PDB file of C-alpha atoms and ligand atoms in Angstrom:
ATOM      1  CA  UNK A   3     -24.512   7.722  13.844  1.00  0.00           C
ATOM      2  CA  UNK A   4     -23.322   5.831  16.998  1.00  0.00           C
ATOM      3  CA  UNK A   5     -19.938   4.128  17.329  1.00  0.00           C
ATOM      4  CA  UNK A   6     -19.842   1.758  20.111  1.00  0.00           C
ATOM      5  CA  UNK A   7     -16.467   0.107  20.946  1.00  0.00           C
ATOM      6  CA  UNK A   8     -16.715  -3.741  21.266  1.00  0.00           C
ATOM      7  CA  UNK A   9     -13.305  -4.376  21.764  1.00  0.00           C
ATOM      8  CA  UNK A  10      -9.861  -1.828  21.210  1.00  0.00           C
ATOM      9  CA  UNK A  11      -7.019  -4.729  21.767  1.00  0.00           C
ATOM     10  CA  UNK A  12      -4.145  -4.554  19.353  1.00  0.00           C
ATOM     11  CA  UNK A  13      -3.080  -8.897  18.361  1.00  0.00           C
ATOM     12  CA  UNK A  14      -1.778  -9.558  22.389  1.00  0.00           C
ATOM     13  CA  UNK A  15      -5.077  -9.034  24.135  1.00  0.00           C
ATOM     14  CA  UNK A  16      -5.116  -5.948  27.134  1.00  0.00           C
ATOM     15  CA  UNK A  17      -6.398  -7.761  30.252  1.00  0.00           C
ATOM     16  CA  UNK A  18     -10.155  -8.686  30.184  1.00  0.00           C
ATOM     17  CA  UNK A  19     -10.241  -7.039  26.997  1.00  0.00           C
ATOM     18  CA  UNK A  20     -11.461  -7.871  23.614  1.00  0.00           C
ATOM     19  CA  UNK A  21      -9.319  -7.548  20.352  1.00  0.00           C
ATOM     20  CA  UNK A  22     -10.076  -5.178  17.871  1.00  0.00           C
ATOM     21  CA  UNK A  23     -14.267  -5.111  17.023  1.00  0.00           C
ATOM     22  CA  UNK A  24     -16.830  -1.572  16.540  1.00  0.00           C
ATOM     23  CA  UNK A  25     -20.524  -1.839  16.188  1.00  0.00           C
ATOM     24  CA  UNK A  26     -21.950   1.202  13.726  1.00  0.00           C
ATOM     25  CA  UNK A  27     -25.507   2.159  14.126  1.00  0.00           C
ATOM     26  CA  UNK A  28     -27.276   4.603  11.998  1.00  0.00           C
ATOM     27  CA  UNK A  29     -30.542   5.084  10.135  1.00  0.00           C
ATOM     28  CA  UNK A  30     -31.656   1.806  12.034  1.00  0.00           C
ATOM     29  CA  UNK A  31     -29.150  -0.073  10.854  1.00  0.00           C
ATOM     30  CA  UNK A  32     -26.253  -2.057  12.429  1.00  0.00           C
ATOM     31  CA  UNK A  33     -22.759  -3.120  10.900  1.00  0.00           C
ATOM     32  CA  UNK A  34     -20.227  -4.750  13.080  1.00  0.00           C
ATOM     33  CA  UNK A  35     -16.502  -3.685  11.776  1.00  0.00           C
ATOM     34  CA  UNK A  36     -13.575  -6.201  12.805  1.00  0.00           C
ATOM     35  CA  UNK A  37     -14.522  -9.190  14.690  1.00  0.00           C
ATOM     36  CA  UNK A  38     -11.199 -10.196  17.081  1.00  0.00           C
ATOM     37  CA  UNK A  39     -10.856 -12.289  19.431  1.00  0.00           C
ATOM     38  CA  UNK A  40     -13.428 -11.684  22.429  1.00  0.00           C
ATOM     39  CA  UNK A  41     -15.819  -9.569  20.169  1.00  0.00           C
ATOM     40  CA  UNK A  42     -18.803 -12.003  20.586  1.00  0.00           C
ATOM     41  CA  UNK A  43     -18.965 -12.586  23.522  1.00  0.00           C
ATOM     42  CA  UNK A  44     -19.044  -8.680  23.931  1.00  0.00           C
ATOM     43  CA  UNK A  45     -21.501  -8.306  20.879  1.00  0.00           C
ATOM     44  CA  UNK A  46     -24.119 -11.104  22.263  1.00  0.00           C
ATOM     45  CA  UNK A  47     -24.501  -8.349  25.295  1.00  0.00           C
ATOM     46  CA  UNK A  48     -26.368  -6.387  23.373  1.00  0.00           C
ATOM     47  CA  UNK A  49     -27.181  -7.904  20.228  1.00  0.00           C
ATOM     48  CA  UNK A  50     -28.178 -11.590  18.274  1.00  0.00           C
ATOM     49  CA  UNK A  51     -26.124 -11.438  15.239  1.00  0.00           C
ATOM     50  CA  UNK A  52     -28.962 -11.348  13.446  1.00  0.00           C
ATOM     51  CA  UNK A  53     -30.113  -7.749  14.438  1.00  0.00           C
ATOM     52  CA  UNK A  54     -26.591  -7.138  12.410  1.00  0.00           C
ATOM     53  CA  UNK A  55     -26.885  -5.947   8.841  1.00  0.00           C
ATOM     54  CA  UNK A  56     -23.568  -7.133   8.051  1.00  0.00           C
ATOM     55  CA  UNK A  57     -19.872  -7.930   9.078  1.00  0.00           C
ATOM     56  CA  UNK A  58     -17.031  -6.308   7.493  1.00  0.00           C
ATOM     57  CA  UNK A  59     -13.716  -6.848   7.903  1.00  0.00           C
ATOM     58  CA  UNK A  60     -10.751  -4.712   7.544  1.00  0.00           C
ATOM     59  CA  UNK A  61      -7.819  -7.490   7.040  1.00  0.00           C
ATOM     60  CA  UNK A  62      -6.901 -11.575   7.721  1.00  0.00           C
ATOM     61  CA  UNK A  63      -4.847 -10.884  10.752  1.00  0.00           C
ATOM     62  CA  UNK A  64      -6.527 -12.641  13.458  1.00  0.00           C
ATOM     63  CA  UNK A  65      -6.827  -9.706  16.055  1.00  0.00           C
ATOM     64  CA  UNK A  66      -9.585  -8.577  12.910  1.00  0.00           C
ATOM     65  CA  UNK A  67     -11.224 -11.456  12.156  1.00  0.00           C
ATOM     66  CA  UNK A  68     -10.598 -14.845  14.127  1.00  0.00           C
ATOM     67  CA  UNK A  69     -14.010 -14.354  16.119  1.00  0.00           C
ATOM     68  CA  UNK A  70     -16.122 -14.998  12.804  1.00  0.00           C
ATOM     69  CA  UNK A  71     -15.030 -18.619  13.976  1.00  0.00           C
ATOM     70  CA  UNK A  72     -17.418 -18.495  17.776  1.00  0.00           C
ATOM     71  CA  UNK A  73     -20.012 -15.818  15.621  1.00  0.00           C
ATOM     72  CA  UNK A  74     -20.866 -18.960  13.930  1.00  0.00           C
ATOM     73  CA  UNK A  75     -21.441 -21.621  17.097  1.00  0.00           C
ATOM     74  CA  UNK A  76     -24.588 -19.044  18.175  1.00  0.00           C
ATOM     75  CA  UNK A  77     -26.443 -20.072  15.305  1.00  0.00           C
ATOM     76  CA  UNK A  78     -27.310 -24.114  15.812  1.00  0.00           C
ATOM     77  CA  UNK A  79     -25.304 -26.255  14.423  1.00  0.00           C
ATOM     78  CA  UNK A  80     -27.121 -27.279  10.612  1.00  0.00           C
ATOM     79  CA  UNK A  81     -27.059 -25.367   7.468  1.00  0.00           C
ATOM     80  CA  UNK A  82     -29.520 -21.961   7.568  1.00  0.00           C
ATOM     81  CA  UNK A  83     -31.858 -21.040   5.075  1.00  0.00           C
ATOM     82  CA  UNK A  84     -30.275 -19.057   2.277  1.00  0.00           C
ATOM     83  CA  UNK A  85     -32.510 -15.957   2.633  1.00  0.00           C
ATOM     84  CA  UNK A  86     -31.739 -15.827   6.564  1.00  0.00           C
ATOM     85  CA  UNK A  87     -27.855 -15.981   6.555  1.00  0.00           C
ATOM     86  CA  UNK A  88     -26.080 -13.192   7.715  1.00  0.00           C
ATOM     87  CA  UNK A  89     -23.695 -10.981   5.558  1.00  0.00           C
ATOM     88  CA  UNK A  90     -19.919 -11.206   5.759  1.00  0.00           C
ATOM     89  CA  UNK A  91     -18.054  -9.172   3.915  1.00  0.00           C
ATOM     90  CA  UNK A  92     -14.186  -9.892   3.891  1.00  0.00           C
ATOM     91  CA  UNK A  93     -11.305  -8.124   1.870  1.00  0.00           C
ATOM     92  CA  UNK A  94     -10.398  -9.207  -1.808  1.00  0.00           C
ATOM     93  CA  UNK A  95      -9.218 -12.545  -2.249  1.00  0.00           C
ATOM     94  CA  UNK A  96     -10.122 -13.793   1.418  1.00  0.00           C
ATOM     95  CA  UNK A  97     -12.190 -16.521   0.799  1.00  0.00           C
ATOM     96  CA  UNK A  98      -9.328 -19.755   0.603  1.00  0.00           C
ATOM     97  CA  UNK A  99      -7.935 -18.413   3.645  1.00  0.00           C
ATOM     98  CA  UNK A 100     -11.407 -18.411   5.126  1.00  0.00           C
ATOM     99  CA  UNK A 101     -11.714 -22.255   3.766  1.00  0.00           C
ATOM    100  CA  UNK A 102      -8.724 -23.058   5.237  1.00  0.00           C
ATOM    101  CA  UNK A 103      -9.824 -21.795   8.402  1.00  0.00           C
ATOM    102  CA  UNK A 104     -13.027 -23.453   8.427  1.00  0.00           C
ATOM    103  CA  UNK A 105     -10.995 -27.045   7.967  1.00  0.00           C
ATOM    104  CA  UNK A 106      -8.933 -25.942  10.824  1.00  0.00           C
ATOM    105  CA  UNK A 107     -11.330 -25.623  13.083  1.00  0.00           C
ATOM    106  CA  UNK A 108     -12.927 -29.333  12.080  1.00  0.00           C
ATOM    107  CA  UNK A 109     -15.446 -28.592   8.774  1.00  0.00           C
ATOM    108  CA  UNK A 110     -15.323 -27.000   5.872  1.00  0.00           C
ATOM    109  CA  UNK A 111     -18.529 -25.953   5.837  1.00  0.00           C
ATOM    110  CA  UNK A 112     -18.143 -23.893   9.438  1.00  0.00           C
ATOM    111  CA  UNK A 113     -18.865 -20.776   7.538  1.00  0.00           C
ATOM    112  CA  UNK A 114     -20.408 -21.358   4.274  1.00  0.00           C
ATOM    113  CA  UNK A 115     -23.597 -23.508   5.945  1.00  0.00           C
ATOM    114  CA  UNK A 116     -24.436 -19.803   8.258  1.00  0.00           C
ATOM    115  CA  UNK A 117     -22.919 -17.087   6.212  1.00  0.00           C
ATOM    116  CA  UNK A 118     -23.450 -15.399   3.265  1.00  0.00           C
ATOM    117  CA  UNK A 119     -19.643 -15.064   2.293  1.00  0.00           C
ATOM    118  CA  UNK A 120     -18.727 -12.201  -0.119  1.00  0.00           C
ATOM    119  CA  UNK A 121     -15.885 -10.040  -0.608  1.00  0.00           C
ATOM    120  CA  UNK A 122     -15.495  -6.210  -1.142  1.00  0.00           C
ATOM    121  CA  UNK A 123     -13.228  -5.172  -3.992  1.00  0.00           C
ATOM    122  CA  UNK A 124     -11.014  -2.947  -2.805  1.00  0.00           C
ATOM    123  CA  UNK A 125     -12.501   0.433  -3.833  1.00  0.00           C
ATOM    124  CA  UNK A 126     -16.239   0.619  -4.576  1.00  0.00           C
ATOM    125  CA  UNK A 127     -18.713   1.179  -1.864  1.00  0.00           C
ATOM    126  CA  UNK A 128     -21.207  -0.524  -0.805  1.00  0.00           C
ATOM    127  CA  UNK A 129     -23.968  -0.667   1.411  1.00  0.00           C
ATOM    128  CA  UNK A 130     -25.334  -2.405   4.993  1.00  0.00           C
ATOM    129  CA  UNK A 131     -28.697  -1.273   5.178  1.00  0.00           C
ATOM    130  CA  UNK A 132     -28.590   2.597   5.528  1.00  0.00           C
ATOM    131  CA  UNK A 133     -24.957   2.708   6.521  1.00  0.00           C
ATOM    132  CA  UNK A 134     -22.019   3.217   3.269  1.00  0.00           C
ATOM    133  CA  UNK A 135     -18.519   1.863   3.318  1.00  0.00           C
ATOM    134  CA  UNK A 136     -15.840   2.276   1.272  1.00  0.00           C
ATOM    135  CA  UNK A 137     -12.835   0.314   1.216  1.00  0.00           C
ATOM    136  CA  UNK A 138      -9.062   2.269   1.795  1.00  0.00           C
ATOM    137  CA  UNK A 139      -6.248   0.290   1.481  1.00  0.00           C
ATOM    138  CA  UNK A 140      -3.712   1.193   4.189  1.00  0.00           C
ATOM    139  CA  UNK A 141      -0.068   0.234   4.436  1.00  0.00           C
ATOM    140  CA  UNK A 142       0.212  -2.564   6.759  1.00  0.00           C
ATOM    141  CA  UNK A 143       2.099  -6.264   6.987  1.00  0.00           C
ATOM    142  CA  UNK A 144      -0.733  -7.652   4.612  1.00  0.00           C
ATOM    143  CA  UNK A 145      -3.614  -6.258   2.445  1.00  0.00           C
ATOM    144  CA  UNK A 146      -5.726  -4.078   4.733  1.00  0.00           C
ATOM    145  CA  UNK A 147      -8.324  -1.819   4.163  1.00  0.00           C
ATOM    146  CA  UNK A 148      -9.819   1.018   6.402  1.00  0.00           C
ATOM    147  CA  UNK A 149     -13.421   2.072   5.458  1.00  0.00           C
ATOM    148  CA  UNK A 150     -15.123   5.617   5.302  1.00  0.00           C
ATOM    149  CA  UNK A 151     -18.240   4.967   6.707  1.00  0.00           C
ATOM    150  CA  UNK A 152     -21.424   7.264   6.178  1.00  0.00           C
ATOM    151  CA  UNK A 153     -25.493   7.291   7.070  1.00  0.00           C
ATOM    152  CA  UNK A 154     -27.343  10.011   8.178  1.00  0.00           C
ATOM    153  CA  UNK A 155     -25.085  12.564   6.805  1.00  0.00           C
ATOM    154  CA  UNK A 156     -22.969  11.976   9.231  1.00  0.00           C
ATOM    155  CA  UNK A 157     -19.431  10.511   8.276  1.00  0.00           C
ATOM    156  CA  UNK A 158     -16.985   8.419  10.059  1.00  0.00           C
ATOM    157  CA  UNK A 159     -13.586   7.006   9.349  1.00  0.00           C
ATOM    158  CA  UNK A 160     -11.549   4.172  10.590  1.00  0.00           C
ATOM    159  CA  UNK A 161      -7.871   3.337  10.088  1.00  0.00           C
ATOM    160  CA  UNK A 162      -7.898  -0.402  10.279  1.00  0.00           C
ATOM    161  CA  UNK A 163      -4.123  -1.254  10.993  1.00  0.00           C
ATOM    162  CA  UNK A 164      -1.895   1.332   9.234  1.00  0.00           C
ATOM    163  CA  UNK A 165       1.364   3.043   8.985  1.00  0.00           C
ATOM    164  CA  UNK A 166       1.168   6.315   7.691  1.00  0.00           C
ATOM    165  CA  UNK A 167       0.605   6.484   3.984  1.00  0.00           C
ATOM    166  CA  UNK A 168      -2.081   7.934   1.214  1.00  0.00           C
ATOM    167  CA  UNK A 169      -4.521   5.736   2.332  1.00  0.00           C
ATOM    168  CA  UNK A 170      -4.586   6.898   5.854  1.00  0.00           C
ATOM    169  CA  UNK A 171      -4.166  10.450   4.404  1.00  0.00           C
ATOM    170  CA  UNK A 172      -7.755   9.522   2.626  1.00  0.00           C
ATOM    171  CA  UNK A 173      -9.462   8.147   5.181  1.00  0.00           C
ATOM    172  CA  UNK A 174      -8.469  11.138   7.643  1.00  0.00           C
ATOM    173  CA  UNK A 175      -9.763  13.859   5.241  1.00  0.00           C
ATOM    174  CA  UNK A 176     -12.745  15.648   6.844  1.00  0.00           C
ATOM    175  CA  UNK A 177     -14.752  12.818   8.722  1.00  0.00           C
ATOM    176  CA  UNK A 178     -17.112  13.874  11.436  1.00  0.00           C
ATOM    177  CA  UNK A 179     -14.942  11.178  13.730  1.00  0.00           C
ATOM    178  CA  UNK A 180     -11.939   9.368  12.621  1.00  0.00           C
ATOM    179  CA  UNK A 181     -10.930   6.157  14.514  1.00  0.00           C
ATOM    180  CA  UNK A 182      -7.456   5.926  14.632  1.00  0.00           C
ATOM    181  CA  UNK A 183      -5.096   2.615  15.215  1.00  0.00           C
ATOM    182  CA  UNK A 184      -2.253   3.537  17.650  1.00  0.00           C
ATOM    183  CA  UNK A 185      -0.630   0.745  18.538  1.00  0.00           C
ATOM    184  CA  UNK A 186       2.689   1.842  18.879  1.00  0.00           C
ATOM    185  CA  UNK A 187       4.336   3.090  21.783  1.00  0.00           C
ATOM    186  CA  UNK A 188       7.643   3.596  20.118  1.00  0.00           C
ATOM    187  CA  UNK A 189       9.287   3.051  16.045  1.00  0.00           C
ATOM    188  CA  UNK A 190      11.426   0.063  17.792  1.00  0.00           C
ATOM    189  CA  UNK A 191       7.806  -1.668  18.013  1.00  0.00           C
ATOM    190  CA  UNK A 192       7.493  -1.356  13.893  1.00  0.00           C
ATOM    191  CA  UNK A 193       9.061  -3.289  11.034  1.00  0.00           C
ATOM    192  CA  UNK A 194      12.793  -1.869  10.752  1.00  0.00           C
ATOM    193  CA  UNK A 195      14.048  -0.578   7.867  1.00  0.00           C
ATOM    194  CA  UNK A 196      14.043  -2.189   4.651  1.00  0.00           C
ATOM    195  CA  UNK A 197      10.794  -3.440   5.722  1.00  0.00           C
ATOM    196  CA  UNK A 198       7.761  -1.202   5.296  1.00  0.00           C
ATOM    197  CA  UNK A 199       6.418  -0.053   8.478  1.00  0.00           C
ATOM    198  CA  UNK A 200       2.648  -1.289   9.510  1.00  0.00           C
ATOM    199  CA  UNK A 201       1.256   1.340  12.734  1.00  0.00           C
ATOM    200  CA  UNK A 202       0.852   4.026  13.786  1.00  0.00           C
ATOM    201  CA  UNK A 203       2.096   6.176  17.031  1.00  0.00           C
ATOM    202  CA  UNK A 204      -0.199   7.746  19.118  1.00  0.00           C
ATOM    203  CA  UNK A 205       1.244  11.491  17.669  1.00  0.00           C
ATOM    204  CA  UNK A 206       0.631  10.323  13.611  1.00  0.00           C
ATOM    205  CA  UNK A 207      -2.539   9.448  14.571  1.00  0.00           C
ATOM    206  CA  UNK A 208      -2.673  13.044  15.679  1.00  0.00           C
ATOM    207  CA  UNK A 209      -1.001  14.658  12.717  1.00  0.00           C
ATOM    208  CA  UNK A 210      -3.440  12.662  10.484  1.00  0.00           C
ATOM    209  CA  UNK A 211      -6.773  14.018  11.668  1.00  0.00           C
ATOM    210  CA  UNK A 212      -5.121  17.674  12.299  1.00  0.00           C
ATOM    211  CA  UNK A 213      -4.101  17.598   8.293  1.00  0.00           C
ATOM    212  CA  UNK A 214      -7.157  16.141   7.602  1.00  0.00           C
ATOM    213  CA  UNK A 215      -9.265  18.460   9.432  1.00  0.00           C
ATOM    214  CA  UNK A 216     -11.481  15.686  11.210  1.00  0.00           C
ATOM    215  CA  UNK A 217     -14.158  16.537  13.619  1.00  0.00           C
ATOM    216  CA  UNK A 218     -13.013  14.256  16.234  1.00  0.00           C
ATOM    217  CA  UNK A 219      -9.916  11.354  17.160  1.00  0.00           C
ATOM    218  CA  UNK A 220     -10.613   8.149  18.837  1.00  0.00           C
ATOM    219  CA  UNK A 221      -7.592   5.850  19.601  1.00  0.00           C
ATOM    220  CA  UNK A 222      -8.165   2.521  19.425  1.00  0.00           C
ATOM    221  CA  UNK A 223      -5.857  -0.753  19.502  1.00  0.00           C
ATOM    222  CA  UNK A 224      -3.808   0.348  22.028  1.00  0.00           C
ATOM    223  CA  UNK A 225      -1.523  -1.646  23.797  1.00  0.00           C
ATOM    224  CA  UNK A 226      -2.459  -0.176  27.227  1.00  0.00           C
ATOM    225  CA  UNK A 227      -3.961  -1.543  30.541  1.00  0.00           C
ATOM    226  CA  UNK A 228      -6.129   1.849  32.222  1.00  0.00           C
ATOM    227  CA  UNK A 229      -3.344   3.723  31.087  1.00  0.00           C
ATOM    228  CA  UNK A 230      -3.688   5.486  28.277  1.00  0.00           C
ATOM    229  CA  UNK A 231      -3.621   9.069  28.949  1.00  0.00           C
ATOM    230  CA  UNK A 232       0.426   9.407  27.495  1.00  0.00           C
ATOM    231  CA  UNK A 233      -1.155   8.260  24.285  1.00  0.00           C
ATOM    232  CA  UNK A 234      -4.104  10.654  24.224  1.00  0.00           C
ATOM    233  CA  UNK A 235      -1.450  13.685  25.371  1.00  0.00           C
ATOM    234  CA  UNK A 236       0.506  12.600  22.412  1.00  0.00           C
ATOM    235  CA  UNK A 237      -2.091  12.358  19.941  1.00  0.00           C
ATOM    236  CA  UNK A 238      -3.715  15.612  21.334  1.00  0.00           C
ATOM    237  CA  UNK A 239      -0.091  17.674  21.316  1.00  0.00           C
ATOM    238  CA  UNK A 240      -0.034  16.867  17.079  1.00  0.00           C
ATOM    239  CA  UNK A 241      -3.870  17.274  16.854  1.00  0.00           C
ATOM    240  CA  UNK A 242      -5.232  19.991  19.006  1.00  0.00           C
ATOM    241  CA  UNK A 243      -8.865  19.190  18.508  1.00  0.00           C
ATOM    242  CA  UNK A 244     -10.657  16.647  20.987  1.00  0.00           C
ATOM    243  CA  UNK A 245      -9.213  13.141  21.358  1.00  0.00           C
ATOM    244  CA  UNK A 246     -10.378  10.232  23.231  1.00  0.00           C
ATOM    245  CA  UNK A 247      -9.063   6.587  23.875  1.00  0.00           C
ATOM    246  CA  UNK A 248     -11.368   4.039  22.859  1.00  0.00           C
ATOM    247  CA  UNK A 249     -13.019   2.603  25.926  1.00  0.00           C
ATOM    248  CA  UNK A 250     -14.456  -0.843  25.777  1.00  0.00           C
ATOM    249  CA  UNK A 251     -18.035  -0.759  26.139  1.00  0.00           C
ATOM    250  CA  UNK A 252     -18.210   3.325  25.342  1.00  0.00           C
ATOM    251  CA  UNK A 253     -20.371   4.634  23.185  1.00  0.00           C
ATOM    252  CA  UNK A 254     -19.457   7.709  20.819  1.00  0.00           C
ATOM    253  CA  UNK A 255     -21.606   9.861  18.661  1.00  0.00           C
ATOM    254  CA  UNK A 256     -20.876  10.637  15.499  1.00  0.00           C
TER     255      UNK A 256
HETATM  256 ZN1   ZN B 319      -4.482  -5.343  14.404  1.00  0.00          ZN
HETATM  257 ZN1   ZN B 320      -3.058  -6.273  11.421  1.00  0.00          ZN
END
């Protein structure tokens, strides 16, 4: 299984960088997680849409999902076939927001004339192709959902957006390669108390795959600029296996 990072931004873009987006290939196929802002333009480097399997995303924030809005001008502009549209799969209960989105941006058909729109529910797997997800619910601002992601025997794991809770506890249990959120570079970042708390640090990404026993950490949606070697030090201090920061463009196997 390959991961290749499309884009690693947390919601304020790093410079030239795309917002949060990771193509999976294994077993000859190809599922694009998160599509943020940036992600297509990224994605059309290597790939027509339509080599994708599917498009899954984690949650409604727009760092996750707002590119689904270009994904659809590089398919011509009239209603596709049925049989030939591709597969978007969006969390539970998605699909008014997704209307609303589609009148924002001047029809309401934006999505439903290219895509075939359908939503995960929040526990089962399912499949793209040869590749297995299952949903995780994390802890985050609003409903999110990290995925455990297998094909080839091979298993990887990705956080979404999360504070530490059960969920991330789940997802970090024993993959081959978990990909972490880190996007905090201090609590002060996070909701204050009363409010829940909705990221990670750098060091709980760390303590998550060390008591989860994964194979491997990648950081992702980091807030950094070239500079994220504090981050890795910090995650790698808690974890003491391998970590690496998310690179855009790099390639990991799984
Ligand atoms: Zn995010
Ligand atoms: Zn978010």
């Amino acid at each position: 299984m390959r991961l290749t990072v499309l884009g690693r931004s947390p919601a304020s873009p790093n410079p030239g960088e795309a917002c949060a987006g990771y193509l999976v290939e294994a077993g000859g196929s190809r599922v694009l997680v998160d599509i943020g802002p940036g992600v297509v333009a990224q994605l059309v480097r290597r790939h027509h849409p339509d080599e994708l399997d599917a498009v899954v995303i984690s949650h409604m924030h727009a760092d996750h999902m707002l590119d689904l809005v270009t994904l659809r001008y590089v398919y011509p502009w009239r209603a596709r076939p049925k049989d030939q549209r591709l597969r978007i799969v969006t969390p539970p209960g998605s699909a008014d927001q997704l209307l609303e989105l589609a009148r924002g941006v001047g029809s309401a058909r934006h999505f439903e004339d290219c895509f075939h729109l359908t939503e995960h529910d929040g526990s089962s797997s399912f499949a793209a192709g040869a590749v297995s997800l299952t949903p995780v619910r994390t802890q985050h601002y609003i409903p999110c959902w990290g995925f455990r992601i297998s094909a080839d025997g091979r298993r990887l794991a990705y956080t979404a957006d999360t504070a530490p809770c059960g969920g991330l506890e789940d997802l970090a249990d024993g993959p081959d390669l978990l990909l972490s959120e880190a996007t905090l570079r201090s609590l002060d970042e996070d909701a204050q108390p009363p409010e829940p708390r909705g990221h990670l640090l750098p060091s709980e990404a760390g303590t998550a795959a060390r008591d989860g026993k994964a194979g491997a950490l990648v950081l992702t949606h980091l807030p950094v600029n070239g500079h994220g070697e504090w981050a890795r030090e910090a995650a790698a201090d808690e974890f003491g296996g391998e970590v690496a920061i998310a690179e855009p463009s790099a390639t990991y196997e799984v």
